[in-house]
Coordinates of C-alpha atoms in Angstrom, one line a residue:
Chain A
X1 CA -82.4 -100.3 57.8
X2 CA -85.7 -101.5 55.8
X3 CA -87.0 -97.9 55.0
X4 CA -83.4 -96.8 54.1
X5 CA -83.2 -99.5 51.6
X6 CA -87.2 -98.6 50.6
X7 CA -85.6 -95.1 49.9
X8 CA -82.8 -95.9 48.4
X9 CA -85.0 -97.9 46.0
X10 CA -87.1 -95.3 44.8
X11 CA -84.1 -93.2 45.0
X12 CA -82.1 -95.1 42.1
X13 CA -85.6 -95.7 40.3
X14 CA -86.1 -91.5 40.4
X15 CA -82.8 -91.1 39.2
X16 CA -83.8 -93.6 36.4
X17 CA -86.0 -92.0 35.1
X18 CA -84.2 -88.3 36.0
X19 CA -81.8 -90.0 33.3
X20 CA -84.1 -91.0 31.0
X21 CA -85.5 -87.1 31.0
X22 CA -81.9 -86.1 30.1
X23 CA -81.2 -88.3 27.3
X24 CA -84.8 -87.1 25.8
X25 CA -83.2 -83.6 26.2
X26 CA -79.8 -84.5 25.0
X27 CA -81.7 -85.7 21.7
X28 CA -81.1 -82.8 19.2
X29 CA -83.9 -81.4 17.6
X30 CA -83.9 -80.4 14.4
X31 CA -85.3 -77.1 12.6
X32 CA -86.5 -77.6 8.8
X33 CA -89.2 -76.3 5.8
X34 CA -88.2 -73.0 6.4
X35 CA -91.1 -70.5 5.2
X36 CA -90.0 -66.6 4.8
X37 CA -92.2 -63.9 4.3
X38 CA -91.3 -60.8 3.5
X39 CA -94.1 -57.8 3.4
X40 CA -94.8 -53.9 4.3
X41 CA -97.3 -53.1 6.5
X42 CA -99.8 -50.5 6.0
X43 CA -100.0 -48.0 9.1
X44 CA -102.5 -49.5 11.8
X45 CA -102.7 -52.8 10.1
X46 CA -101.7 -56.3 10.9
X47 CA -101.2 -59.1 8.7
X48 CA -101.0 -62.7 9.3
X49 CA -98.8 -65.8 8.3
X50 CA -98.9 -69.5 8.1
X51 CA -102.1 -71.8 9.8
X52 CA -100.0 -75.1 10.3
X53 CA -100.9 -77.8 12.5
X54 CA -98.3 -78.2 15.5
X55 CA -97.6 -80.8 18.4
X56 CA -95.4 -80.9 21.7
X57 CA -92.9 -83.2 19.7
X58 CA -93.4 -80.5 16.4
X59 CA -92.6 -76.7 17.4
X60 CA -92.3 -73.8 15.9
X61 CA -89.4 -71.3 15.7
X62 CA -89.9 -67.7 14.7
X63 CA -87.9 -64.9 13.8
X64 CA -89.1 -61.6 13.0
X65 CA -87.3 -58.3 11.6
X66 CA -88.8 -55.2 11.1
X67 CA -88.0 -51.4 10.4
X68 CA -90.1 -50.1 13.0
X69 CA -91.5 -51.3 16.7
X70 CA -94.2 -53.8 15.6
X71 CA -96.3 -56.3 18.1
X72 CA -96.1 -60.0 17.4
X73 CA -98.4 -62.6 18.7
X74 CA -98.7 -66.6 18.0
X75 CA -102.2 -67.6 18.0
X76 CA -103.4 -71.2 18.3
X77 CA -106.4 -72.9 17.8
X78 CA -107.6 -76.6 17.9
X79 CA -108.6 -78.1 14.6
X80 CA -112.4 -78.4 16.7
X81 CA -112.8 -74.6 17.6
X82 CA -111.3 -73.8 14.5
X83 CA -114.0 -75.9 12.3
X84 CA -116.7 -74.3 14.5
X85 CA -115.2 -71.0 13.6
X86 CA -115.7 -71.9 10.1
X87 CA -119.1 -72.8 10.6
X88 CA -120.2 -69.9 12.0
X89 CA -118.4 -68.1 9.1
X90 CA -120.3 -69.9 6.2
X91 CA -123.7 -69.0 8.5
X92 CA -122.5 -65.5 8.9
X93 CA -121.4 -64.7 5.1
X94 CA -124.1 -66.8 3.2
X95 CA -123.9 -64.8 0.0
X96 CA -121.0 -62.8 0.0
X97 CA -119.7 -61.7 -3.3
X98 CA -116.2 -63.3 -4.3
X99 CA -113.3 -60.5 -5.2
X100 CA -114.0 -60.4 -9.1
X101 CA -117.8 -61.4 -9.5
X102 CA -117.9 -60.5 -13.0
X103 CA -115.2 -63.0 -14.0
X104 CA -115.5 -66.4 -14.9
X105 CA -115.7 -69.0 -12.3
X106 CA -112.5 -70.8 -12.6
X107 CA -110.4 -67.1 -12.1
X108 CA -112.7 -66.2 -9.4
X109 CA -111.4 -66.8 -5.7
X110 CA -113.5 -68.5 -4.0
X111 CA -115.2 -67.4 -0.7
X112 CA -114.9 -70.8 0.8
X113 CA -110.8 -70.8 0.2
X114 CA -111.0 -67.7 1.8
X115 CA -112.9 -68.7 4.8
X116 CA -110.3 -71.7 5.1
X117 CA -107.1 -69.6 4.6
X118 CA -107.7 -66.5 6.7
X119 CA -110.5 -68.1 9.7
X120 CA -109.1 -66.2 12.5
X121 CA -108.6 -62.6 11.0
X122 CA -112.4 -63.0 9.2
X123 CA -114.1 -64.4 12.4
X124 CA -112.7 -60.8 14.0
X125 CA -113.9 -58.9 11.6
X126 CA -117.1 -60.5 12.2
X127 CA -117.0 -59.8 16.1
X128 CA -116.0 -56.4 15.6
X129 CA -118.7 -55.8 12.4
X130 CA -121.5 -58.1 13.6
X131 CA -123.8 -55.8 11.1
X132 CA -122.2 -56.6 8.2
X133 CA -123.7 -59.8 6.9
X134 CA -122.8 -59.1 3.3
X135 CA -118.9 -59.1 2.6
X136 CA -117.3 -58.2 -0.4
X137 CA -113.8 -58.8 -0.4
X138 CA -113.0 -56.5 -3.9
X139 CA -114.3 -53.9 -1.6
X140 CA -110.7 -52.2 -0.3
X141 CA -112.5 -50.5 2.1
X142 CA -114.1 -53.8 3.6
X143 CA -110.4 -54.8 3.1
X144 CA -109.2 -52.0 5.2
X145 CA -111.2 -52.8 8.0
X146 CA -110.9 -56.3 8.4
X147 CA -106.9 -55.7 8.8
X148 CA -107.7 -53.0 11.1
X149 CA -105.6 -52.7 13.9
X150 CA -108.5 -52.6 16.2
X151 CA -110.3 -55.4 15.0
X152 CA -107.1 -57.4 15.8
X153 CA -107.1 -55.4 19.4
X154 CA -110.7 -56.3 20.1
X155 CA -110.6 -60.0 18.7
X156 CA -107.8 -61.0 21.1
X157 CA -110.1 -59.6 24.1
X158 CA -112.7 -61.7 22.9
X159 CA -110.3 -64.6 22.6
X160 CA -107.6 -64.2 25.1
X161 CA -106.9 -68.4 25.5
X162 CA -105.5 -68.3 21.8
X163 CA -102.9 -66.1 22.3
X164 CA -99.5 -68.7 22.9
X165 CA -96.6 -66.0 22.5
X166 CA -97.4 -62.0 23.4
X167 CA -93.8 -60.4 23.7
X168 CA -93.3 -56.8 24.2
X169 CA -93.4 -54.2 21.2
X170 CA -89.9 -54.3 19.5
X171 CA -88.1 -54.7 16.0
X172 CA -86.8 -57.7 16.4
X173 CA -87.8 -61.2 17.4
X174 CA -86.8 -64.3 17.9
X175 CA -88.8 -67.5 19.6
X176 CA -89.3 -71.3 19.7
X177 CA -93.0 -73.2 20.9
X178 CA -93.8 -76.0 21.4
X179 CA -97.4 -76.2 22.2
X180 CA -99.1 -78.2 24.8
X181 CA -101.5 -79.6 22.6
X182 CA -102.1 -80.4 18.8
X183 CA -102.8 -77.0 18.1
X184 CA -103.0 -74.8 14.4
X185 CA -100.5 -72.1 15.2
X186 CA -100.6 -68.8 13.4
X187 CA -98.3 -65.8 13.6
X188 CA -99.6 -62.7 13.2
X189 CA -97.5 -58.9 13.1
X190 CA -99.3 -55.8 13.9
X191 CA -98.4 -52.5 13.2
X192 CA -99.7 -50.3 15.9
X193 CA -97.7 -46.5 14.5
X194 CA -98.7 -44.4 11.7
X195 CA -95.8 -45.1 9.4
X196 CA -95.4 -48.0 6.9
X197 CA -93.3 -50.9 8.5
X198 CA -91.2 -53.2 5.9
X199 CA -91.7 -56.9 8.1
X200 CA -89.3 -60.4 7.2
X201 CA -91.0 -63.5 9.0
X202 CA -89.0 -66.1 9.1
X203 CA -90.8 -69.8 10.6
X204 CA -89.2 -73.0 11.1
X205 CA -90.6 -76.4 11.8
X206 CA -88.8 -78.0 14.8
X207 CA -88.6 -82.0 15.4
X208 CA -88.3 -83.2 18.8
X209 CA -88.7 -86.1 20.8
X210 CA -89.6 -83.4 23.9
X211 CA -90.2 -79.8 24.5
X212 CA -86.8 -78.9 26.0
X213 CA -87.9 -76.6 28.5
X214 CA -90.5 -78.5 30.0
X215 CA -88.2 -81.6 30.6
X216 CA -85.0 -79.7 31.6
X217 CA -86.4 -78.5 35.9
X218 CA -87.7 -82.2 36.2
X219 CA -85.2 -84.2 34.7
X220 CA -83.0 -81.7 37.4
X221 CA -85.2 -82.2 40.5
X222 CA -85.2 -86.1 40.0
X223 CA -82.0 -86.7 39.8
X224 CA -80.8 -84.5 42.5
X225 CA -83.6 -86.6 44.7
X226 CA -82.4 -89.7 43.3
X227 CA -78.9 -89.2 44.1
X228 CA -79.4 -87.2 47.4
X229 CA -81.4 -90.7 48.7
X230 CA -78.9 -92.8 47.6
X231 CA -76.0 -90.6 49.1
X232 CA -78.5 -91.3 52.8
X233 CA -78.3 -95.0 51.9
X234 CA -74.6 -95.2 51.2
X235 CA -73.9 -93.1 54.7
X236 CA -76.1 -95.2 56.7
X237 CA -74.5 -98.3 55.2
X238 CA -71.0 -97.3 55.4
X239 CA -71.9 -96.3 59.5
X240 CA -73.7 -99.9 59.6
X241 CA -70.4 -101.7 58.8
X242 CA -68.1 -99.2 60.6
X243 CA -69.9 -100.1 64.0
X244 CA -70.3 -103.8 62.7
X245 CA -66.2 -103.5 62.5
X246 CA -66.2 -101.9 65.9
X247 CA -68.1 -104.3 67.9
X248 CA -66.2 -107.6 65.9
X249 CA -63.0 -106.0 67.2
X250 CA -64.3 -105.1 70.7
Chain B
X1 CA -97.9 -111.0 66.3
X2 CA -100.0 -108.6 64.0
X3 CA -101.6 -110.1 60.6
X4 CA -100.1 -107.1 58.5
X5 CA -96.2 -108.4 59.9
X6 CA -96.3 -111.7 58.3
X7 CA -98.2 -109.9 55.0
X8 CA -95.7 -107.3 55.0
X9 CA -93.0 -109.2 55.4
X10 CA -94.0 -111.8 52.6
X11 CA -94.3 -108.5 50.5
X12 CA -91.2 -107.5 51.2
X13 CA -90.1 -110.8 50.2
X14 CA -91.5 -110.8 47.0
X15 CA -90.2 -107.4 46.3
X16 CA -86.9 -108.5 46.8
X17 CA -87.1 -110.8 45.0
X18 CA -88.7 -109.5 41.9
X19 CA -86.9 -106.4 41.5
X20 CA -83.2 -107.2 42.7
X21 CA -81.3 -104.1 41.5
X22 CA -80.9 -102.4 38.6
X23 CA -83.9 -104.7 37.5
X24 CA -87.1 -101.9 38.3
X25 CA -84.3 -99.1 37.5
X26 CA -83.5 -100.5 34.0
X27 CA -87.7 -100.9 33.6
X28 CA -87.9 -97.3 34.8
X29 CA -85.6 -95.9 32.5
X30 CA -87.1 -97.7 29.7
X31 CA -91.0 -96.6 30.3
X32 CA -89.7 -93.2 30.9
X33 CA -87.6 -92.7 27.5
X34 CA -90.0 -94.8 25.5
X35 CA -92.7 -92.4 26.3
X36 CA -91.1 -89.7 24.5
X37 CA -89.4 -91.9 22.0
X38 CA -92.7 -93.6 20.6
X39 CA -95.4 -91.1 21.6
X40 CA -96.9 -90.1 17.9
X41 CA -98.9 -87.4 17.4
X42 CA -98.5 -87.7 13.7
X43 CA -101.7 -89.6 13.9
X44 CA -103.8 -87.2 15.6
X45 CA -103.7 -84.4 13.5
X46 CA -106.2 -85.3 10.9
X47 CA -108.3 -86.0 14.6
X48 CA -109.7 -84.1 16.8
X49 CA -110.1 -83.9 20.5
X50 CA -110.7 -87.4 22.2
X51 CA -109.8 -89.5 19.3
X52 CA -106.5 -87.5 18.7
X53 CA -106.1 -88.4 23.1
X54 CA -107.2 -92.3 22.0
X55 CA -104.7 -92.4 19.3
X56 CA -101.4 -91.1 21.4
X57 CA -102.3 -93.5 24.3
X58 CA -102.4 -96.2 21.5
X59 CA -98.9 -95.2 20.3
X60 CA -97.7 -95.7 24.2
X61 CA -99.4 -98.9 24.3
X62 CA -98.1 -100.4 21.6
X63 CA -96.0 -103.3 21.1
X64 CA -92.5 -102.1 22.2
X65 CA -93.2 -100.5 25.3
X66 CA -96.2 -102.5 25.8
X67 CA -94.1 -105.9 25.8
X68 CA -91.5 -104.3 28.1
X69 CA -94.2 -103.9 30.1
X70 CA -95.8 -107.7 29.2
X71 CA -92.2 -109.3 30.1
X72 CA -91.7 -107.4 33.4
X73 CA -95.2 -108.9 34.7
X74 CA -94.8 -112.3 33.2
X75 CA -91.3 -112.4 34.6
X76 CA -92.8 -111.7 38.6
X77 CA -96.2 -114.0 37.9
X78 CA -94.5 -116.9 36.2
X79 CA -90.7 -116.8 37.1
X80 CA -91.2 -115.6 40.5
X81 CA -94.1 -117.7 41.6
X82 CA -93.2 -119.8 39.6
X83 CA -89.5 -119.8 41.2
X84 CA -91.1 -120.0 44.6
X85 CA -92.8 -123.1 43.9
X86 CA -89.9 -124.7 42.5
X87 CA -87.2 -124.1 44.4
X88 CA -89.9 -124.7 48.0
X89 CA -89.6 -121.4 49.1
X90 CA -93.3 -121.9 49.2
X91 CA -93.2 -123.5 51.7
X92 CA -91.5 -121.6 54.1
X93 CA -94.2 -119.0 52.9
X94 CA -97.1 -120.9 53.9
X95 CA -95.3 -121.7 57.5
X96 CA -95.7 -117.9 58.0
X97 CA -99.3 -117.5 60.5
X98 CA -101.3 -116.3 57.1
X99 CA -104.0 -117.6 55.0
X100 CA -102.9 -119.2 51.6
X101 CA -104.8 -116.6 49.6
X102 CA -102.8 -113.6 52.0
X103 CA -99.4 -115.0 50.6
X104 CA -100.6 -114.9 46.9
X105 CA -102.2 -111.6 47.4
X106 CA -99.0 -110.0 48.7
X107 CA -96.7 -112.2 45.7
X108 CA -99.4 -110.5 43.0
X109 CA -99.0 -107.5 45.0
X110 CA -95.4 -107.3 44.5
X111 CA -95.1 -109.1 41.0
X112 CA -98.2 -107.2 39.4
X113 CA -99.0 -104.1 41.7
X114 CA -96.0 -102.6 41.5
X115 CA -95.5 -102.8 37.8
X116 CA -99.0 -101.7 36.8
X117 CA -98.0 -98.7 39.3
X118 CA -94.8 -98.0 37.8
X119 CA -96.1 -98.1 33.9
X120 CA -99.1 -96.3 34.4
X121 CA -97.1 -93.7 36.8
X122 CA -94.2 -93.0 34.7
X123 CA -96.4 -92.7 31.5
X124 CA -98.9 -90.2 32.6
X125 CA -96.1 -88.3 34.1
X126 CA -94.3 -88.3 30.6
X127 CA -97.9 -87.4 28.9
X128 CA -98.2 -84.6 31.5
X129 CA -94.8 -82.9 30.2
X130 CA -95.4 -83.5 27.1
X131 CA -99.1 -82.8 26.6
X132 CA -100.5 -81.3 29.5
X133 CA -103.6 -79.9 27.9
X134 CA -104.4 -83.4 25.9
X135 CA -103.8 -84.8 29.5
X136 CA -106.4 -82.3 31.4
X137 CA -109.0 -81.7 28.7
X138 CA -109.6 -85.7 28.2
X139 CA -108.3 -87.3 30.8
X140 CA -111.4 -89.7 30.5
X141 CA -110.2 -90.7 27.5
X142 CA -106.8 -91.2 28.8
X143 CA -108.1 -93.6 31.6
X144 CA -110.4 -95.6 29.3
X145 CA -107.4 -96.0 26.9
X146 CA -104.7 -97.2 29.2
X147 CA -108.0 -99.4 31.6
X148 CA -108.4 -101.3 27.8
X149 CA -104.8 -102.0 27.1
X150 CA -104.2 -103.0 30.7
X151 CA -107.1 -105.6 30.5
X152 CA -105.3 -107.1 27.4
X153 CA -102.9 -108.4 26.8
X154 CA -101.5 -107.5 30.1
X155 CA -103.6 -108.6 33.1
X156 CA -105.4 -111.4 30.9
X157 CA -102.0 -113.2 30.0
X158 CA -101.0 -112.3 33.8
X159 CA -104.2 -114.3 35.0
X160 CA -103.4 -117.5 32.6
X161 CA -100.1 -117.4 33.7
X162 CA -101.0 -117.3 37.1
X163 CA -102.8 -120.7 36.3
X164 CA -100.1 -122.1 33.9
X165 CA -97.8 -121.9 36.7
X166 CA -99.8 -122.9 39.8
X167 CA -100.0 -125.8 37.2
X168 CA -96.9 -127.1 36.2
X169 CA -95.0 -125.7 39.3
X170 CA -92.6 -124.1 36.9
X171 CA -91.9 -121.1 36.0
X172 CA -89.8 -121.3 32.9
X173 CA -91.9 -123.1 30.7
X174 CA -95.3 -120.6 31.6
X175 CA -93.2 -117.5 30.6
X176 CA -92.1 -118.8 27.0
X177 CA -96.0 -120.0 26.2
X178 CA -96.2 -116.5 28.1
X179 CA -94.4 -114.9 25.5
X180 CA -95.6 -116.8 22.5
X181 CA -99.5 -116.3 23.9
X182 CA -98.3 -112.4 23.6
X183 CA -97.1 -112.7 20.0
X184 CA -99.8 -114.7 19.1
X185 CA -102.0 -112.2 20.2
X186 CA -100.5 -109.6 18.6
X187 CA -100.2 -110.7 15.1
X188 CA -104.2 -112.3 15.3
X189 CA -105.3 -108.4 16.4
X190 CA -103.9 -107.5 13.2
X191 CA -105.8 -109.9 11.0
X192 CA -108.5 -110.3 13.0
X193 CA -110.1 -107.0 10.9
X194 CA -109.1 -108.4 7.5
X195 CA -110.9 -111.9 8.7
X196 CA -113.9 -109.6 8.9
X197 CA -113.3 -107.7 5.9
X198 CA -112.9 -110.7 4.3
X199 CA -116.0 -112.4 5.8
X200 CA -118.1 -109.9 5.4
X201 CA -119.5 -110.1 9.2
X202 CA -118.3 -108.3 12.2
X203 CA -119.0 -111.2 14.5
X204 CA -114.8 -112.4 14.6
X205 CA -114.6 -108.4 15.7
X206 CA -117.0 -108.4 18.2
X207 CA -115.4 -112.0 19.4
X208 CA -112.3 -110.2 19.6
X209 CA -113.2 -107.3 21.4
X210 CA -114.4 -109.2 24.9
X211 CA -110.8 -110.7 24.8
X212 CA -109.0 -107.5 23.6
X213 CA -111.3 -104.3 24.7
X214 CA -109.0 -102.1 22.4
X215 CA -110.8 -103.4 19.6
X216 CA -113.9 -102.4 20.7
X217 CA -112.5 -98.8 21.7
X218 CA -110.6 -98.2 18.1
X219 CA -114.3 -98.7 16.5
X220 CA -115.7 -96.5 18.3
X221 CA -112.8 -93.5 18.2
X222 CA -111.9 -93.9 14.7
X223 CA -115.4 -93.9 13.3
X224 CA -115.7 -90.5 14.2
X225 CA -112.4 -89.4 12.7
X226 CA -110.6 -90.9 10.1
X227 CA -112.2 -94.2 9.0
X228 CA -110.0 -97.0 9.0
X229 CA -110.4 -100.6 8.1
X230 CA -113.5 -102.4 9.6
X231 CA -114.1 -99.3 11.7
X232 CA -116.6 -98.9 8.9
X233 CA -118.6 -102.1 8.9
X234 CA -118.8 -101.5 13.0
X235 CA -119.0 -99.0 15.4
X236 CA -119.9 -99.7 18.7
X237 CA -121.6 -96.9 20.8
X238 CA -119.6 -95.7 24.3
X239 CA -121.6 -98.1 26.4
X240 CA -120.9 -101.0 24.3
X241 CA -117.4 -99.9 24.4
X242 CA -118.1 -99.9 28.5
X243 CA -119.7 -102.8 28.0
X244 CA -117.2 -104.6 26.1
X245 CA -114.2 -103.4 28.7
X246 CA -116.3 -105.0 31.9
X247 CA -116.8 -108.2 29.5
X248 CA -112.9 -107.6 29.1
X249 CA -112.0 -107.9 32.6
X250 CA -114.7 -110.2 33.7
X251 CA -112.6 -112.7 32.0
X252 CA -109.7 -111.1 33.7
X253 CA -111.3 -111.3 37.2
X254 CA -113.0 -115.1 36.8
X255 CA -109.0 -116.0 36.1
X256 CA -107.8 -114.7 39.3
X257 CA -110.5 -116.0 41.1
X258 CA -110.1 -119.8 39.6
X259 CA -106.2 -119.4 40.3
X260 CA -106.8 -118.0 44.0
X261 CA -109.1 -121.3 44.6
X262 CA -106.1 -123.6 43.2
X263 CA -104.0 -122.2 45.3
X264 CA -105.9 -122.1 48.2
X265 CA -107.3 -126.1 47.9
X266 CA -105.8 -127.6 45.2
X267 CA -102.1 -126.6 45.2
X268 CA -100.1 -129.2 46.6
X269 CA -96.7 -128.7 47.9

């Protein structure tokens, strides 16, 4: 009678905390700062939107429309990988001219905004053009290349651990993350066919207390233990009392 | 009969007696939600890998969920024991064929054991649904966090109440100065680093931190990330921050062992 009571116990106590799961679920979340982008895509380019800084209580949700089949990815990278990224860019591009050198400073874009704004698409362009140690960003041609296509192709084998979201080729897209980490999150639309592609990104900010989908199967499984125990406790005491009745009137 | 019957069946006791339902269900429920409520990781975004881990443990251990957890363990140590003593259950206890220190052990088993399991174990299962990756990647981190805040205020106030009320023989009175020691503690942690602002020494920190490890622990994680406070006038390497933590429950242990003593020669009944 001892070890049904022992798992009735931790019975009620997983069905506790089954309950607590649910209510964490039940809490809406909420979806805010919209940030909309809408752009055309050059055949066998890819461009790239947003860098923010997400958490498993502080998803993402993305939608995506476009005119022709396009690929979409979600890249993240920790705030410490993505500072050594920089590094290695400042190393890699010592002297590289700004897009307007002839014009004065306070006009002139400055490399270092650029490394900071655009890390992930300029550290593949430097794994897929090791040799070129001198960028110039007025240069379209250098341009060209670093929103190559291929550059994107080959950066993501390099890095395949960044990639968070890879859905099939399609024209239209729609998903929410929540990231197992703090995690900078980028999205990033390729378009793989030989005609320009008109693209309308649409990214949300989305406030929870937990990712949904990760609670939901646990929050399940311990209630269903919790009450399945206590169901084995509340048969075994209602045949305890039943034979106790018996033998009082026997 | 066996020596683990009569230890079992004073644990069982104690058990009983310290978590009568829906009392461990209704602590349960609360550790479980208030992990997701209160975990933060606002905090840890300016941070980077183990400080960003330091700083969500820190927003778990903090004082609401933190002083659920104080009150469930002061409740079993003082009011149960306590309770025991008063009402001379005790000595029923100590009729049982077991050595004094056997029936405390199996009473801190139940009253402290049990809790520490439950707080820790429903915590790190919340932080592995909601961060899995911050759990995995510095899970060192995660232990030295939670093995700090466990030394204080938790098992320290545990270990004077354990004396208090081996002491008075009541159990009522040792969980208010319980509660107030708590309190007390809580508000002085938050001075304690404009005392040595204000001083101009770290020595009050440094005090602080053999009582309260977590002091020792913040120096050292948020002097590599964002500075804050008197992070700046100190920063402790990791084994002074070890070092500090065995001070921590050196304290903790020399408690235990003083209130196993009374209550193995000294306690009368």
């Amino acid at each position: 009678m001892r070890w049904i009571t022992l798992l009735w116990r931790i019975g009620t106590v997983a069905l506790a905390i089954g309950l607590a799961l649910l209510v964490a679920w039940l809490i809406p979340s909420s979806a805010e700062y919209p940030y909309r982008m809408s752009r055309h895509i050059e055949p066998e380019q890819y461009m790239t939107g947003g860098l923010e800084a997400y958490s498993p209580q502080n998803g993402l949700q993305i939608s995506v429309n476009a005119t022709d089949e396009v690929r979409v990815y979600l890249l993240g990278v920790s705030s410490l990988e993505l500072d050594n990224w920089k590094t290695l860019l400042r190393e890699a591009y010592p002297d590289s001219e700004s897009p307007d050198s002839e014009s004065p400073d306070w006009v002139r874009p400055d490399m270092e905004i650029f490394i900071e704004f655009y890390t992930v698409p300029l550290l593949f362009f430097h794994e897929a053009y090791p040799e070129e140690t001198h960028l110039s960003l007025n240069d379209s041609q250098t341009w060209d290349m670093m929103w190559d296509v291929a550059v994107l192709d080959k950066g993501l084998q390099t890095h395949p651990e960044i990639i968070l979201w890879d859905p099939p080729p399609g024209s239209a897209f729609s998903h929410e993350l929540f990231p197992a980490d703090v995690l900078n999150i980028m999205a990033v639309v390729a378009n793989p066919s030989s005609n320009t592609v008109e693209v309308d990104v649409e990214i949300k900010e989305v406030l929870a207390v937990a990712p949904k989908d990760r609670i939901i199967f646990p929050a399940q499984l311990l209630i269903s233990i919790g009450i399945g125990l206590t169901i084995v406790w509340l048969v075994s005491r209602s045949k305890g009392k039943f034979e106790k009745a018996l033998s009082d009137r026997g | 009969m066996r020596k683990g019957r009569p230890f079992l069946e004073i644990f069982t006791y104690a058990l009983d007696e310290d978590y009568r339902f829906p009392i461990l269900e209704i602590f349960a429920f609360l550790f479980a939600l208030g992990t997701f409520v209160f975990a933060d990781f606002a905090g840890g975004y300016d941070r980077t890998g183990e400080t960003m881990a330091y700083s969500l443990v820190n927003t778990l251990c903090e004082f609401p969920l933190m002083f659920i957890f104080v009150v469930l363990i002061l409740k079993n140590v003082a009011y149960g024991l306590g309770g025991d003593l008063d009402r001379g259950v005790m000595q029923t206890l100590f009729s049982y064929p077991l050595k004094r220190r056997h029936i405390l052990t199996a009473r801190l088993l139940s009253g402290l054991g049990i809790a520490v399991l439950l707080f820790l174990g429903i915590q790190i299962f919340g932080l592995f649904l909601l961060a899995p990756d911050t759990l995995a990647t510095y899970s060192s981190t995660v232990f030295l966090t939670y093995a700090a805040h466990l030394c204080s205020p938790a098992l320290l106030l545990a270990g004077l109440l354990l004396l208090l009320t081996l002491r008075l023989k009541r159990g009522g009175l040792a969980l208010i100065i319980g509660v107030i020691l708590f309190l007390a503690g809580l508000i002085f942690s938050g001075e304690v680093t404009y005392i040595a602002y204000a001083t101009d020494s770290d020595v009050i920190l440094k005090v602080w931190a053999v009582i309260n490890p977590n002091t020792a622990l913040q120096a050292y994680y948020y002097e590599t990330g964002v500075s804050l406070f008197a992070s700046e006038s100190w920063a402790p390497s990791f084994s002074e921050v070890l070092l500090y933590l065995g001070a921590g429950y050196l304290i903790v242990a020399v408690l235990f062992i003083v209130g196993y003593i009374y209550f193995d020669r000294r306690l009368e009944i």
